[in-house]
């Protein structure tokens, strides 16, 4: 199964100017921005993204919009959240925004995560900002009564992202780090194999990391466990017209080309090529 039709994509997207409510550091590397957004852009599904028109500054003039996964959304409250790391011209511009400023956003875009009824025990594995993409999925898992384990990987424990948020959604949270070696492939393999042996894993979810993708593909093939990955890719238009985000995927014995922005950004783990 590729996508649950009820979650495949929002019925529409829109371009609006949202108002910045807050834009603050959450640790030494990441910032959380919350926007007041109109209802027409809040028909979101976990795994979707927006194209943000980042501000220009004296030092930076970003030309293209920047794709950014949704960290949180609340249609009733009119709120939209993005978690980001300042790494280039676009995100440096975002970091200059202050409460009351306007930000042009286009979305929601793409096809999100699915959650078939027989996926009862979910295992999320990601690191860094990749965990931002999985946060709305964790909320949905709680709403649908699924058992959730979130393995949050980081260089150091103080850089582990979204742990309190995942716990608030009822997840068992396991932090693994480069600093103590617990984030290595061998350590993660042993950790996940133990849970599989106990019958605690029906499906995998991940985002971004090629290393984690290969590990989950191997475990999935060995134990017959499906899953999905939200792919990270540079984009220009975000709506499928420019073909700039095309990647290769393996479907059966064939290699096929898909647009990450349009057919994704969520794809079956087994089909993704690292």
Short mmCIF file of C-alpha atoms in Angstrom, two decimals, residues 4-154:
data_model
loop_
_atom_site.label_atom_id
_atom_site.label_comp_id
_atom_site.label_asym_id
_atom_site.label_seq_id
_atom_site.Cartn_x
_atom_site.Cartn_y
_atom_site.Cartn_z
CA UNK A 4 -4.01 5.91 2.62
CA UNK A 5 -6.43 7.87 0.37
CA UNK A 6 -7.75 9.77 3.37
CA UNK A 7 -4.28 11.22 3.94
CA UNK A 8 -2.75 11.31 0.47
CA UNK A 9 -2.90 15.05 0.00
CA UNK A 10 -4.83 18.11 1.00
CA UNK A 11 -7.70 18.98 -1.35
CA UNK A 12 -6.09 22.29 -2.22
CA UNK A 13 -3.21 24.60 -1.55
CA UNK A 14 -3.14 28.36 -1.33
CA UNK A 15 -0.70 31.26 -1.26
CA UNK A 16 -1.25 33.51 1.74
CA UNK A 17 0.59 35.94 3.98
CA UNK A 18 0.76 34.53 7.49
CA UNK A 19 1.67 36.57 10.55
CA UNK A 20 4.66 35.62 12.67
CA UNK A 21 3.67 34.97 16.29
CA UNK A 22 7.06 33.79 17.52
CA UNK A 23 10.43 32.81 16.06
CA UNK A 24 12.81 31.65 18.75
CA UNK A 25 15.77 29.31 19.30
CA UNK A 26 14.93 25.93 20.83
CA UNK A 27 18.56 24.87 21.28
CA UNK A 28 21.98 25.80 19.96
CA UNK A 29 21.11 24.84 16.36
CA UNK A 30 17.37 25.03 15.70
CA UNK A 31 14.60 27.61 15.76
CA UNK A 32 10.83 27.22 16.05
CA UNK A 33 8.59 29.62 14.14
CA UNK A 34 4.86 29.82 14.80
CA UNK A 35 2.51 31.60 12.42
CA UNK A 36 -1.08 32.76 12.57
CA UNK A 37 -2.44 31.31 9.35
CA UNK A 38 -5.85 31.35 7.62
CA UNK A 39 -7.95 28.21 7.33
CA UNK A 40 -7.29 27.73 3.61
CA UNK A 41 -3.72 26.60 4.30
CA UNK A 42 -4.48 24.49 7.37
CA UNK A 43 -6.08 21.48 5.63
CA UNK A 44 -2.79 19.69 6.28
CA UNK A 45 -1.72 16.07 6.60
CA UNK A 46 1.42 14.75 8.34
CA UNK A 47 4.38 14.65 5.96
CA UNK A 48 3.30 17.55 3.77
CA UNK A 49 5.32 20.73 3.32
CA UNK A 50 5.10 24.41 2.44
CA UNK A 51 7.09 26.61 0.11
CA UNK A 52 8.23 29.69 2.05
CA UNK A 53 9.14 33.02 0.44
CA UNK A 54 12.11 33.82 2.63
CA UNK A 55 12.86 37.49 3.35
CA UNK A 56 15.73 39.28 1.66
CA UNK A 57 18.36 41.08 3.68
CA UNK A 58 21.32 43.29 2.88
CA UNK A 59 23.54 40.21 2.93
CA UNK A 60 21.21 37.65 1.32
CA UNK A 61 18.71 37.73 -1.54
CA UNK A 62 17.25 34.22 -1.81
CA UNK A 63 15.65 33.87 -5.23
CA UNK A 64 13.60 30.68 -4.92
CA UNK A 65 11.14 29.68 -2.23
CA UNK A 66 12.39 27.21 0.37
CA UNK A 67 10.53 23.94 1.01
CA UNK A 68 9.91 23.25 4.68
CA UNK A 69 8.11 20.35 6.30
CA UNK A 70 5.25 21.05 8.68
CA UNK A 71 6.17 20.73 12.35
CA UNK A 72 2.72 21.47 13.70
CA UNK A 73 -0.68 22.70 12.59
CA UNK A 74 -3.93 23.48 14.37
CA UNK A 75 -6.83 24.50 12.14
CA UNK A 76 -9.09 25.37 15.08
CA UNK A 77 -6.51 27.74 16.56
CA UNK A 78 -5.27 29.03 13.20
CA UNK A 79 -1.67 28.07 13.92
CA UNK A 80 1.15 26.70 11.73
CA UNK A 81 4.65 25.77 12.95
CA UNK A 82 8.02 25.19 11.31
CA UNK A 83 11.22 23.91 12.93
CA UNK A 84 14.37 24.85 11.06
CA UNK A 85 18.13 25.10 11.22
CA UNK A 86 19.89 28.24 9.99
CA UNK A 87 22.15 26.93 7.23
CA UNK A 88 21.95 29.30 4.26
CA UNK A 89 20.53 32.45 2.72
CA UNK A 90 16.88 31.39 3.00
CA UNK A 91 16.94 30.28 6.62
CA UNK A 92 19.11 33.24 7.60
CA UNK A 93 16.31 35.40 6.24
CA UNK A 94 13.70 33.46 8.19
CA UNK A 95 15.69 33.99 11.38
CA UNK A 96 15.29 37.78 11.00
CA UNK A 97 11.50 37.61 11.24
CA UNK A 98 9.94 39.09 14.36
CA UNK A 99 6.43 38.83 15.87
CA UNK A 100 4.01 40.81 13.74
CA UNK A 101 5.98 40.36 10.51
CA UNK A 102 4.30 38.76 7.52
CA UNK A 103 5.58 35.67 5.70
CA UNK A 104 4.30 34.52 2.31
CA UNK A 105 3.64 30.77 2.36
CA UNK A 106 2.37 28.39 -0.31
CA UNK A 107 0.83 25.09 0.70
CA UNK A 108 0.12 22.57 1.96
CA UNK A 109 1.93 20.62 -0.75
CA UNK A 110 2.80 17.02 -1.54
CA UNK A 111 1.48 13.64 -0.42
CA UNK A 112 1.75 12.78 3.25
CA UNK A 113 2.16 9.68 5.39
CA UNK A 114 -0.32 6.82 5.43
CA UNK A 115 -1.33 4.80 8.46
CA UNK A 116 -3.09 1.55 7.44
CA UNK A 117 -5.33 -0.03 10.04
CA UNK A 118 -3.02 -3.02 10.58
CA UNK A 119 -0.06 -0.77 11.43
CA UNK A 120 -0.72 -0.76 15.18
CA UNK A 121 2.83 -0.59 16.60
CA UNK A 122 4.78 2.24 14.98
CA UNK A 123 8.50 2.89 15.19
CA UNK A 124 9.79 6.36 14.28
CA UNK A 125 13.52 6.72 13.69
CA UNK A 126 15.13 10.02 12.70
CA UNK A 127 17.70 12.60 13.68
CA UNK A 128 18.03 16.36 13.68
CA UNK A 129 15.43 18.34 11.81
CA UNK A 130 14.15 15.11 10.25
CA UNK A 131 12.23 14.63 13.48
CA UNK A 132 10.23 17.77 12.69
CA UNK A 133 8.57 16.02 9.77
CA UNK A 134 7.48 13.16 12.03
CA UNK A 135 5.95 15.31 14.77
CA UNK A 136 2.49 15.64 13.14
CA UNK A 137 2.57 11.88 12.47
CA UNK A 138 3.08 11.25 16.18
CA UNK A 139 0.03 13.36 16.97
CA UNK A 140 -2.05 11.42 14.46
CA UNK A 141 -0.83 8.12 15.91
CA UNK A 142 -2.10 9.17 19.31
CA UNK A 143 -5.47 10.22 17.85
CA UNK A 144 -5.80 6.82 16.13
CA UNK A 145 -4.81 4.83 19.20
CA UNK A 146 -1.54 3.45 17.87
CA UNK A 147 1.42 2.42 20.02
CA UNK A 148 4.37 4.65 19.21
CA UNK A 149 8.10 4.43 19.85
CA UNK A 150 10.29 7.36 18.78
CA UNK A 151 14.04 6.86 18.46
CA UNK A 152 15.54 10.36 18.39
CA UNK A 153 19.13 10.54 17.18
CA UNK A 154 21.50 13.48 17.67
#
